[in-house]
Structures are given as C-alpha cells and as structure tokens.
Short mmCIF file of C-alpha atoms in Angstrom, two decimals:
data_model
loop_
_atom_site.label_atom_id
_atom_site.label_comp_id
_atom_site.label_asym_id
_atom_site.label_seq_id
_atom_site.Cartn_x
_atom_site.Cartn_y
_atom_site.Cartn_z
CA UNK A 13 -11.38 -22.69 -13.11
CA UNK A 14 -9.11 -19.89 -14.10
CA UNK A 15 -6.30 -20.53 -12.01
CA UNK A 16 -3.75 -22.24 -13.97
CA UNK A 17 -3.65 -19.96 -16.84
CA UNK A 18 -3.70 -16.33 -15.09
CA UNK A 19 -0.08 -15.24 -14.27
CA UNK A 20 0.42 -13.30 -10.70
CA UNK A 21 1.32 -9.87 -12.47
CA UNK A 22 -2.35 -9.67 -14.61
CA UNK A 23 -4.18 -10.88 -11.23
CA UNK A 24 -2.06 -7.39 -9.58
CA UNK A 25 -3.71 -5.17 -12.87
CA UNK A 26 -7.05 -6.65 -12.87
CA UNK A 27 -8.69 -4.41 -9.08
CA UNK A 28 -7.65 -1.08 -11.34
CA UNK A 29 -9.28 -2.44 -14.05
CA UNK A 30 -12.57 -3.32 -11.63
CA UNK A 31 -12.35 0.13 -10.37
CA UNK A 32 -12.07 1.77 -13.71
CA UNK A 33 -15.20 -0.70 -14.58
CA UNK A 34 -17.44 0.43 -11.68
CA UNK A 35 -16.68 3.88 -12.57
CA UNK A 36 -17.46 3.75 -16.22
CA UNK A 37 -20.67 2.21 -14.81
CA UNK A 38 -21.38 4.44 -12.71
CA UNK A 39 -21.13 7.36 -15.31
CA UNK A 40 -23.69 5.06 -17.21
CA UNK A 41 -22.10 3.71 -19.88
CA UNK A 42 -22.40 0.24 -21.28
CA UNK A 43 -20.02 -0.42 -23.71
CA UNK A 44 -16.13 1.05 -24.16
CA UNK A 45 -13.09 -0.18 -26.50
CA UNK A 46 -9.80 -1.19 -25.59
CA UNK A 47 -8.45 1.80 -27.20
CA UNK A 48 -10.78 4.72 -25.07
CA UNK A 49 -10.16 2.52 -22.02
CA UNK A 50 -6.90 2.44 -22.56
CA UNK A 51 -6.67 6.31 -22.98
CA UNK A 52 -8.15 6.23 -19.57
CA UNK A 53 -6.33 4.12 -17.75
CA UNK A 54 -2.99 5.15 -19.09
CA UNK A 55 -1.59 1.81 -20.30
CA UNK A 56 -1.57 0.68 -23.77
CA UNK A 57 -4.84 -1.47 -26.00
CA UNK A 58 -2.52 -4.13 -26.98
CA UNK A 59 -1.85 -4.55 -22.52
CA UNK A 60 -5.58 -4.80 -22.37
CA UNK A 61 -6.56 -6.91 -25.16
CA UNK A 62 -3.65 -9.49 -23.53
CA UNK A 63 -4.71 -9.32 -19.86
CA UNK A 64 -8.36 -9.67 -20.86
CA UNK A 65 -8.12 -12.67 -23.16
CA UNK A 66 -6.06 -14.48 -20.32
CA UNK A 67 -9.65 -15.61 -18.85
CA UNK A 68 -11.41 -16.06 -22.21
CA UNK A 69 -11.88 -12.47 -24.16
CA UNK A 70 -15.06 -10.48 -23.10
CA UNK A 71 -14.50 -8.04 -26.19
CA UNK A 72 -15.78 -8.14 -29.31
CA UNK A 73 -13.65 -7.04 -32.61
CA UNK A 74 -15.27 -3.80 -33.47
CA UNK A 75 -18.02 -3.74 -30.31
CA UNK A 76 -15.50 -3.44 -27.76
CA UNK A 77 -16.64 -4.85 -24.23
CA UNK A 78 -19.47 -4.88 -21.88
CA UNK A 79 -18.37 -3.10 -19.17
CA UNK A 80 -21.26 -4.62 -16.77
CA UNK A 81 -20.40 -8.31 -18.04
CA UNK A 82 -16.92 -7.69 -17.65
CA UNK A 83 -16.95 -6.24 -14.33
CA UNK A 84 -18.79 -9.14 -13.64
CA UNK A 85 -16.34 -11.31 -14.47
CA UNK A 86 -13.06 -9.73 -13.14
CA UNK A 87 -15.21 -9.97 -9.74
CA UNK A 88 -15.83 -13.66 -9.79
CA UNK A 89 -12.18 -14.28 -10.76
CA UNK A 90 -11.22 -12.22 -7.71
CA UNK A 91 -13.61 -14.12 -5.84
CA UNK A 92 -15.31 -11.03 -4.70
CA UNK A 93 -19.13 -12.12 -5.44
CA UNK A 94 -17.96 -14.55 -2.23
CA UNK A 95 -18.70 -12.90 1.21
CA UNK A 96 -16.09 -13.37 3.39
CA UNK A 97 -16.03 -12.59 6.73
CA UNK A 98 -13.24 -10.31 8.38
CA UNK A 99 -12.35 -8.61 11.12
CA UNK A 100 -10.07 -5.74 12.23
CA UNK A 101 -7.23 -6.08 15.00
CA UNK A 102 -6.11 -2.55 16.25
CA UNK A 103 -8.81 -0.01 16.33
CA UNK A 104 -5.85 3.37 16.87
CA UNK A 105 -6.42 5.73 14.16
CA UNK A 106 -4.76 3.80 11.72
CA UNK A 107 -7.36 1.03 12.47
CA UNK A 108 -10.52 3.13 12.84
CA UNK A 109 -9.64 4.88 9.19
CA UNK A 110 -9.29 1.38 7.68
CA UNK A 111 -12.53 0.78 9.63
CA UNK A 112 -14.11 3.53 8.53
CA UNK A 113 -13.76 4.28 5.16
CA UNK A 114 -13.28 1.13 3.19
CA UNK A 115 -16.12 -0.29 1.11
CA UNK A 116 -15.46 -3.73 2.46
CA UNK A 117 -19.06 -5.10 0.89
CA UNK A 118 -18.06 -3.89 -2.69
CA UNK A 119 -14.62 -6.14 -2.27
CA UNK A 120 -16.66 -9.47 -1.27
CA UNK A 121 -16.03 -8.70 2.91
CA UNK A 122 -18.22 -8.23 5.57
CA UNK A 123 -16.76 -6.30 8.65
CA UNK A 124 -17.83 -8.29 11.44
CA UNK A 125 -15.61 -7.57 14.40
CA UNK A 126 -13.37 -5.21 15.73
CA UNK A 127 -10.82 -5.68 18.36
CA UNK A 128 -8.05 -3.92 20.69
CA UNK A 129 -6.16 -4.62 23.67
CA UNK A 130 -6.92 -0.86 25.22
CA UNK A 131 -9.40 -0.64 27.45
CA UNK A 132 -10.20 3.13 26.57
CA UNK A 133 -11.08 1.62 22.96
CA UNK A 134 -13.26 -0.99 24.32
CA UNK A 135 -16.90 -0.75 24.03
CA UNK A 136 -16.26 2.58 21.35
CA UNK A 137 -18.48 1.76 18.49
CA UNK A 138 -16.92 2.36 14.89
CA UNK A 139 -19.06 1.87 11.81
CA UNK A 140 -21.99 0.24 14.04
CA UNK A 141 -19.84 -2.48 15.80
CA UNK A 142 -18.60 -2.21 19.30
CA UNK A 143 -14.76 -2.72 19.81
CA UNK A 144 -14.52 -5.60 21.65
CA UNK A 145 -11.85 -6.68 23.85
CA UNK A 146 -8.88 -9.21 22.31
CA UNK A 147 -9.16 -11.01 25.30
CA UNK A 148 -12.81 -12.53 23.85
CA UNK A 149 -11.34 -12.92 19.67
CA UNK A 150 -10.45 -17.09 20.59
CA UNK A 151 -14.72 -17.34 21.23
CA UNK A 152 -15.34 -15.15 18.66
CA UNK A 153 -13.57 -16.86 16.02
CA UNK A 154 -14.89 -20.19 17.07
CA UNK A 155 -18.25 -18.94 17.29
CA UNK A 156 -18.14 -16.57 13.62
CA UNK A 157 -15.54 -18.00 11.50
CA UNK A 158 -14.19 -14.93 10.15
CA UNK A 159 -11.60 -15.93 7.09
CA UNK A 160 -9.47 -12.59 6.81
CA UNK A 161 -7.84 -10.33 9.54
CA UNK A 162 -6.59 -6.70 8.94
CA UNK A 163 -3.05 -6.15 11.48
CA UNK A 164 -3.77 -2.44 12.22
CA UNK A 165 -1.17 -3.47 15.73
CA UNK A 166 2.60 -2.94 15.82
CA UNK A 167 5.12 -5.22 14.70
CA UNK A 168 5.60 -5.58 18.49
CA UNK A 169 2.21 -7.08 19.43
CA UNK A 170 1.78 -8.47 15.84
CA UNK A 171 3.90 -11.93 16.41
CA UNK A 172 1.54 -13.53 19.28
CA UNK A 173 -1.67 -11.99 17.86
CA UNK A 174 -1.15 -14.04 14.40
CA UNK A 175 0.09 -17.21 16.03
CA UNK A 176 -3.42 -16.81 17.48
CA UNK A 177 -4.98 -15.95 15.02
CA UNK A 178 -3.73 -18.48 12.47
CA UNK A 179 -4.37 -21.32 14.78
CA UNK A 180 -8.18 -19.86 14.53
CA UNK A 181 -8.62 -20.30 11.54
CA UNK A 182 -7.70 -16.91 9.73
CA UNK A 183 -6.32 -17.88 6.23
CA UNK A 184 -5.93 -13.90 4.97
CA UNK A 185 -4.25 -10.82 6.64
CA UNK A 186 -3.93 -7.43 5.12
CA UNK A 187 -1.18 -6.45 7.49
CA UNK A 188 -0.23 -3.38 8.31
CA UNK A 189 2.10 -4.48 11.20
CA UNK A 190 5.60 -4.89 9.50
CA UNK A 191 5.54 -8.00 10.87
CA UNK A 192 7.06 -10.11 8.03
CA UNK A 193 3.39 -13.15 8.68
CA UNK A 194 4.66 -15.21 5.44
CA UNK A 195 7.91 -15.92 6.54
CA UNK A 196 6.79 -17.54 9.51
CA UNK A 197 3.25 -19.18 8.26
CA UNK A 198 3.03 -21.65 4.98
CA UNK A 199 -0.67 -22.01 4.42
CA UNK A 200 -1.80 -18.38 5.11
CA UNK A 201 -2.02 -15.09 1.89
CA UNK A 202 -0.79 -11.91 2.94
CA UNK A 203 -0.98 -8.07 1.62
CA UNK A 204 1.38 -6.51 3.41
CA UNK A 205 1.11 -2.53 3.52
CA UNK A 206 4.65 -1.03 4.07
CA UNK A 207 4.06 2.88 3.60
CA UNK A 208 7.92 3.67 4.49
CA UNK A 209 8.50 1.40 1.62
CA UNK A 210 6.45 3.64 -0.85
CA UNK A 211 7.73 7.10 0.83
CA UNK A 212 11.83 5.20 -0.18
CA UNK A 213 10.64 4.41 -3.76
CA UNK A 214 9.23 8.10 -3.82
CA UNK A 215 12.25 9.41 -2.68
CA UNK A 216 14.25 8.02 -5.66
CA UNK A 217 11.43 8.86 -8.19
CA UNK A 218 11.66 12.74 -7.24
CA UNK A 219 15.88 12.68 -7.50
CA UNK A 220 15.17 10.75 -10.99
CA UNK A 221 12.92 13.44 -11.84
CA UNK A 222 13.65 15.29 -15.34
CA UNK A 223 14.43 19.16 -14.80
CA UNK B 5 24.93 8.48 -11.24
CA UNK B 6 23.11 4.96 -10.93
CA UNK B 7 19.87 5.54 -12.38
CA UNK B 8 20.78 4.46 -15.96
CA UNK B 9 21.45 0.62 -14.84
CA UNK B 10 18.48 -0.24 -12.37
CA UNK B 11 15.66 -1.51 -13.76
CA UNK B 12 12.45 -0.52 -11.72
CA UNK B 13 11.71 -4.21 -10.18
CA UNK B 14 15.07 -3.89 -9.01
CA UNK B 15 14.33 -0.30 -7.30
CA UNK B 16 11.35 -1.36 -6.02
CA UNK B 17 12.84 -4.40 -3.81
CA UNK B 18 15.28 -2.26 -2.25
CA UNK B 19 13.16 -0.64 0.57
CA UNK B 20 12.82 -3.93 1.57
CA UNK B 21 16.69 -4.65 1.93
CA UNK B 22 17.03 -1.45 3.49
CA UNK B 23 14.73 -2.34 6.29
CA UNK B 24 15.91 -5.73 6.56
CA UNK B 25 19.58 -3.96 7.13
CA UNK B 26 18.45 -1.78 9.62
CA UNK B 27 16.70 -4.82 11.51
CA UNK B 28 20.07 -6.83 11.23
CA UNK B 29 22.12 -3.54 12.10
CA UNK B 30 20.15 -3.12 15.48
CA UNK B 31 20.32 -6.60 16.69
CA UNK B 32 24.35 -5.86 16.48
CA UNK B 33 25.35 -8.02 13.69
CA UNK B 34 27.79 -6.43 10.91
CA UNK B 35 28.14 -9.03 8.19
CA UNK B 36 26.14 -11.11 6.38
CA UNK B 37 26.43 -14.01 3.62
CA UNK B 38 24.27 -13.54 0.62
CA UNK B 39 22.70 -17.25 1.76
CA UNK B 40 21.82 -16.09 5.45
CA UNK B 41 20.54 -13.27 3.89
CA UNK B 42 18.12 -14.79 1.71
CA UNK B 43 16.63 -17.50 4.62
CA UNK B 44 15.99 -14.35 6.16
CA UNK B 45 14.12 -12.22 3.76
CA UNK B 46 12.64 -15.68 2.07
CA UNK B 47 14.56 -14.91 -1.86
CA UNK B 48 16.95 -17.27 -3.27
CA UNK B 49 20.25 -15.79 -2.74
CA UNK B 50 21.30 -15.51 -6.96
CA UNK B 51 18.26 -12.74 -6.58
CA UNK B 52 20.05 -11.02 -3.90
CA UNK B 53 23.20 -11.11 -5.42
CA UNK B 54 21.65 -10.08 -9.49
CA UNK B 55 20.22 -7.25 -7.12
CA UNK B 56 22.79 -6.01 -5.41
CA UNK B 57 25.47 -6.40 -8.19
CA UNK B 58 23.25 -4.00 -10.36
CA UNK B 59 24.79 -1.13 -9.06
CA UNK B 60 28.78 -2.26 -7.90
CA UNK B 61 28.17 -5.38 -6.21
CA UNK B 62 29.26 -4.39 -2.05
CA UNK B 63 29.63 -8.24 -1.65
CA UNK B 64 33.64 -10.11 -1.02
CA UNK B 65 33.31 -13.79 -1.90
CA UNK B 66 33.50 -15.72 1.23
CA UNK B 67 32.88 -12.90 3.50
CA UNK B 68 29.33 -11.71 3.07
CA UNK B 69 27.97 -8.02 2.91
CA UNK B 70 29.11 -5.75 5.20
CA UNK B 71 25.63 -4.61 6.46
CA UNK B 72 26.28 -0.70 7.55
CA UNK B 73 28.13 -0.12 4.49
CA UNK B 74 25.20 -1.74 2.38
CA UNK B 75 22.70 0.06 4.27
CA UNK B 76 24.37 3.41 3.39
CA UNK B 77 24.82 2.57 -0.13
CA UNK B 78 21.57 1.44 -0.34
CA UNK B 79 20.33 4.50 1.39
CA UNK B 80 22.06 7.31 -1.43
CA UNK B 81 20.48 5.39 -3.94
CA UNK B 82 17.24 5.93 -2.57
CA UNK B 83 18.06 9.19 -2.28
CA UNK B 84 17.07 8.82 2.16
CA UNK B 85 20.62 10.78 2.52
CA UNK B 86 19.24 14.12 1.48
CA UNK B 87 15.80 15.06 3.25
CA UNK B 88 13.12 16.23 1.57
CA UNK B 89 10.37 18.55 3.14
CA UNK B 90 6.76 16.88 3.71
CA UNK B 91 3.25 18.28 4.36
CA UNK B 92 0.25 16.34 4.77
CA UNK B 93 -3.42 17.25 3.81
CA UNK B 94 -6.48 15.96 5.00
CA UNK B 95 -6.14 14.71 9.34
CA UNK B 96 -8.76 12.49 9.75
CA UNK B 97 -8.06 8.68 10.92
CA UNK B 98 -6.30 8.09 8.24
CA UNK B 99 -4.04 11.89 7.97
CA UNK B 100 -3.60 10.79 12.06
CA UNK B 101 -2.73 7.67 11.80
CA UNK B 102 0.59 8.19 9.17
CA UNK B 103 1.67 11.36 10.99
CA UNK B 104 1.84 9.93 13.68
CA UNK B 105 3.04 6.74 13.22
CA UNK B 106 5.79 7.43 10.20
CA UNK B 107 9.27 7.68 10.67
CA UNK B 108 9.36 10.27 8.17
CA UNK B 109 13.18 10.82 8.97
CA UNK B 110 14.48 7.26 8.59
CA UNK B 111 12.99 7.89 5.38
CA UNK B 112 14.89 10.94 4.06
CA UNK B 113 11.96 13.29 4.67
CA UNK B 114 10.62 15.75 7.42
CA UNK B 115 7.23 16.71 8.08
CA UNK B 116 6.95 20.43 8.12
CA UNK B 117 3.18 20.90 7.92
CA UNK B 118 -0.20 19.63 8.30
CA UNK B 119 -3.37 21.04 6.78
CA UNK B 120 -7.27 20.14 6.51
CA UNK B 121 -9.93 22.22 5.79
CA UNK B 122 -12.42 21.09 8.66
CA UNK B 123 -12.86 23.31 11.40
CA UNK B 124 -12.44 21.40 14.67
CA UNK B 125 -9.30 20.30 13.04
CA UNK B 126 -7.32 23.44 12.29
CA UNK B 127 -4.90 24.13 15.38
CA UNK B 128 -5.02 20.77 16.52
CA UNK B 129 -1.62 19.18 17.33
CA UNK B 130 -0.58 16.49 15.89
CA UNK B 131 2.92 14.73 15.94
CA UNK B 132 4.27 18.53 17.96
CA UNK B 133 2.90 20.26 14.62
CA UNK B 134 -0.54 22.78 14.18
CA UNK B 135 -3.02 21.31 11.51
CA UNK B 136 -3.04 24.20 9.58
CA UNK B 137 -6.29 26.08 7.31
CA UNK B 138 -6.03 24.61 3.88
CA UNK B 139 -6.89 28.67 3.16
CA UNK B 140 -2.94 28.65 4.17
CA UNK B 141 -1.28 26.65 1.87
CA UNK B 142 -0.72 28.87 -0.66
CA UNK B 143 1.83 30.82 1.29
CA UNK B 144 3.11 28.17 3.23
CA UNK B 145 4.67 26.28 0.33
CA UNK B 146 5.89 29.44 -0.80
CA UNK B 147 7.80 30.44 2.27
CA UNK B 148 8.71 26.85 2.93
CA UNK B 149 9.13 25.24 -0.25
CA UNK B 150 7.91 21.40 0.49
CA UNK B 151 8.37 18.83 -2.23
CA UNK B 152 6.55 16.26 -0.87
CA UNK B 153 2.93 15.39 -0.53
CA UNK B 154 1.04 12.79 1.54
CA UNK B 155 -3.22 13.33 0.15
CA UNK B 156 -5.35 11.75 3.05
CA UNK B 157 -8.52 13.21 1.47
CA UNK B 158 -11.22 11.96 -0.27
CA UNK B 159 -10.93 11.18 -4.02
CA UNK B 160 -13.53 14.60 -4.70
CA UNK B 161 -11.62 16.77 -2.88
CA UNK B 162 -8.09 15.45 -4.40
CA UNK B 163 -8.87 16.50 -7.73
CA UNK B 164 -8.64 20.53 -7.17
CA UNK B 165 -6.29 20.64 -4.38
CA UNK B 166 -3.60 18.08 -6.51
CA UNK B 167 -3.82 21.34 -9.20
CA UNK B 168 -3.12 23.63 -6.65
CA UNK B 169 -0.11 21.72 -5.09
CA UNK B 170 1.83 20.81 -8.58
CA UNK B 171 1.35 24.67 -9.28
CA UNK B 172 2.68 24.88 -5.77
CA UNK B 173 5.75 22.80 -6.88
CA UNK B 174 4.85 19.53 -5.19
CA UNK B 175 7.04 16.90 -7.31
CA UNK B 176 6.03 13.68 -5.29
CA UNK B 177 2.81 12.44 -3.99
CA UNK B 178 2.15 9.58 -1.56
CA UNK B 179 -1.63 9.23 -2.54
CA UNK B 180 -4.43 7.91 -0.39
CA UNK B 181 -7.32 9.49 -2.28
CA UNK B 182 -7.97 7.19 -5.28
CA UNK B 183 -7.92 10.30 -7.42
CA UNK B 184 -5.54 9.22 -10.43
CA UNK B 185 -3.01 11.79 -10.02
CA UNK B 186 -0.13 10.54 -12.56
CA UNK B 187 -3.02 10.13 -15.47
CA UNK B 188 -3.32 14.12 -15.26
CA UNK B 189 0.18 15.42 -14.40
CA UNK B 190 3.41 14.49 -16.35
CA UNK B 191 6.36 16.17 -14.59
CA UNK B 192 5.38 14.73 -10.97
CA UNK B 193 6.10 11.10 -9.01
CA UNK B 194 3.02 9.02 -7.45
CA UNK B 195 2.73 5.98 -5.22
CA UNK B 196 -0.76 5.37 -5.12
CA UNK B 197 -1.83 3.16 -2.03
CA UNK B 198 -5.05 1.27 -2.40
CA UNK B 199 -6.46 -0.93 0.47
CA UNK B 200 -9.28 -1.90 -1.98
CA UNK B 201 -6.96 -3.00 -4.19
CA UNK B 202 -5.23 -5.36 -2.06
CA UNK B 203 -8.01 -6.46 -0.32
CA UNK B 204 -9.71 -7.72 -4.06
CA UNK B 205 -5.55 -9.54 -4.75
CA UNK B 206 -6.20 -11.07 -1.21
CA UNK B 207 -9.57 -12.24 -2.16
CA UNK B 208 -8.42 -13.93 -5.18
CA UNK B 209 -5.20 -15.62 -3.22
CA UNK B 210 -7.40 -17.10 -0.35
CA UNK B 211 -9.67 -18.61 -2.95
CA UNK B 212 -6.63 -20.19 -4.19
CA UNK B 213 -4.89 -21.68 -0.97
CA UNK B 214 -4.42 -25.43 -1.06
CA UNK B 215 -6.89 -27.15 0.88
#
C-alpha cells in the first residue's frame, strides 16, 4: 500500500532508523522528537520529518513520535513482521559468521538451511542446523520453499549455484559472491556485499582527509 | 587535485568501474566503447560518460576508453596507488573470513597485523600473520604506524577500543561492529557494513517483485 509513494533512497535510510528505534526501546523510552533523534542519529529534523511523512506522519507537532508505533510501522513497510524463509550457501568462515551472528528473526527471516559443497563441512552443525550437502538443496527447496539465499561461495562457483537456485524458486540473494546475479536474472532482488568496494571508497576518504 | 569536482555518488560508483576494468583487462581486451561498456555493467552509457568526464573525460569519440589507462586513472583517484597499512581486530568467523579472503593489495592497502583479545586466538596464524594480544596494540601502532582499521568485534567491545585506536592515529575504519563510530569522532573516515541492514532493504524489495 505504500509502494508508489516511497522513493528508493528513504527505503535505504529507513533499517538505521529501525535500529536506532529498537535501541531507544530498548533503553525504555517511549516517546522522542525529531530534533533529539536527530541529534542521535547525526542527520538533520527537517531529513526526518520528510522521510517519515512519506508513509503518512507518525509524529505529532509538539509530542514527537511513538517510538514503539513507529518501529512498528517502518517494520511492516520493510515487510519484516513477514517470516521468510532463507537459507545460507557456503558455510567457510565467511558463511559460518553470517550464520552465526545475525539476528535473522528480528529482520523477518528464519534460518532454515545451510549448505556447502565440502565434505569436511558436511554434517558440522552451526547455530543448531546441520550443514547439509548442496548435492540435496533441489529436494530441499521443493520440499521447504525457502524465498531468500545468502551467496557466502566464490564468484567461481556462484554462476551455476544461482541458475539453480533461481529456477527453485529463490526470489532474494544477499550475495556475497561478486557474482554480478542482476545482470543475468530479471525477476530476482539482490544486496550485493562488495567489501573491496568499501576498503576503495575508504581509501579516497582518508587522502580527502583535512590535516 | 580532483577532489573539488566529484560529487560523492560519483565517488562511490567508481569501485565498481574499477573492478569491472580489471575483469575486462584480464580477459585481454584493451578498449572499450562507452555503449559496450554500459550492456556490461547494466547503466545507460550518458551515466558512464557524465561519470567519467567528471574528472578529464579518458574517452576519444569513436574509439572507446582505453581500459589500462582508465583503470590507472581511476586507481590514483582512489588513492589504491599509494598503500596504506591495515590491522584487523577481533578473528572470529567474521575477522577470518576478510583476512583471509581480501585482496587487501589490489586495494591500495597491506595487512600488517591482526589482534583479538581471546586466548586460543592469540598466536594463531592467519593469512602468514600472528593474531596478536589486544594488550599489544598500543606499541604496535606506535612502532608501525597503521592507518587503517577493519573492527570485527562486537558493537560492546567497539566502543572503548575505537577510543583507543583514533588516539592511536587510526584515520579510517572499515566497521563491522554496529558501534556508530563517525557519530563520536570528527577527524576520522567510516564505511559501516551492515548485513541487517540489507537484509531489512531486501525484505522490502522481495515484497515488491512483480508477480
């Protein structure tokens, strides 16, 4: 119901703003103005009191917002109070981190598989699931239905694994693999995670450093 | 002698050039039209060239970019031509998984150093280095004089060991620890990554795939 109106650049703002929510919550407040959560967040009221009143205006002139109501919301416009199922491809140290320490459940995913090609891996349990071997994902799939995929494989291995795995059904990869999925697939979503990328912007934010 | 000119959308797409170069450059090829160039990296080609004309324009009408020359150019303004020493803190999964896997030198940087503060890590070897006591970083950075931080510790333990590295002289941070580094310090550079983050934008996008 949202969709039309919310441009892609507040949909990219609004998880920090869920984060900065659930940890205002957390500290056990209730209520907070744009102007104090602006201090916080380090981007200016007038930013907030725009991106907020793209999906209706949760604030209040002078009350300032819920933060429970409005945590609320941002979650069912990022469709996170719906489970969906996912599973991890790659379980290498890379993959058993991602594995490991993400709080799938609080993002609207259940971790329901995890998968390698390496038979040492195999049978290894990692956060209470066995790794199972990619040999078995085709019944899987057909049997579980997971929606989303996380590419913890290299860009090598990554080509056939997501011809697979979009003919099975997988609509959303967070990929890792460097793999560029959305040139090659029209009705899939990708994240793609590119931590070279990040260490080049770095790299030209130090030498553009004052002093 | 660029910076004034390039907006930070613009800086922020050129990692992605870069590695598109150095895919072209390896498969042999050394020119490339601003049109074949944009099938391949899926952006209209005016984009390319409004990008790449920001800072001289390396294109010759009718004869494409000359790709090692690009990649160079590209390169210095990035800053990847003058390396940069990196440690890394915290070797769990995660701490593994990008010293390992990195190429830190493609990237302009080299990893001197690796520290946690866990036990059965310290004298480890990872990627031909020791993990080192985090009791030793002090001195370390003062012999060795890194300017480079990768934090693959939790968001708790980011908070007092960020103070201790900008003291330390650590000007750019490649942060895993959700620990909101930039809000505290001014004179440093961030890239924050956030799985959680990406995993709530790829919630929202798969709820809004036709069909």
């Amino acid at each position: 119901m949202y969709n039309q109106s919310i441009s892609p650049s507040v949909i990219k703002r609004l998880p920090r703003y869920y984060r900065f929510l659930e940890d205002l919550e957390a500290a056990g407040m209730t209520r907070i103005s744009s102007a104090a959560l602006s201090e916080k967040m380090g981007i200016t009221a007038s930013q907030i009191r725009q991106d907020l009143n793209c999906f209706g205006g949760f604030g209040q002139q002078g009350y300032g917002y819920n933060i429970s109501s409005l945590k609320v919301e941002i979650g069912k416009i990022l469709n996170i109070d719906k489970t969906k199922k996912l599973i991890v491809i790659g379980v290498g140290n890379l993959g058993k981190a991602i594995a490991s320490h993400i709080n799938f459940e609080d993002k609207g995913y259940e971790l329901i598989g995890l998968f390698d090609k390496k038979e040492a891996f195999i049978g290894q349990t990692v956060r209470g699931l066995p790794v199972r071997s990619i040999e078995t994902i085709d019944d899987f799939c057909r049997e579980h239905h997971p929606s989303t995929a996380v590419l913890c494989i290299p860009k090598d291995n990554a080509k056939e694994i997501a011809y697979k795995l979009v003919k099975l059904g997988i609509k959303g990869f967070l990929n890792f693999s460097h793999y560029d999925l959305s040139l090659t697939y029209d009705n899939i979503v990708v994240e793609n995670v590119h931590f070279g990328d990040q260490l080049m912007i770095l790299s030209y934010n130090i030498n553009n450093l004052e002093n």
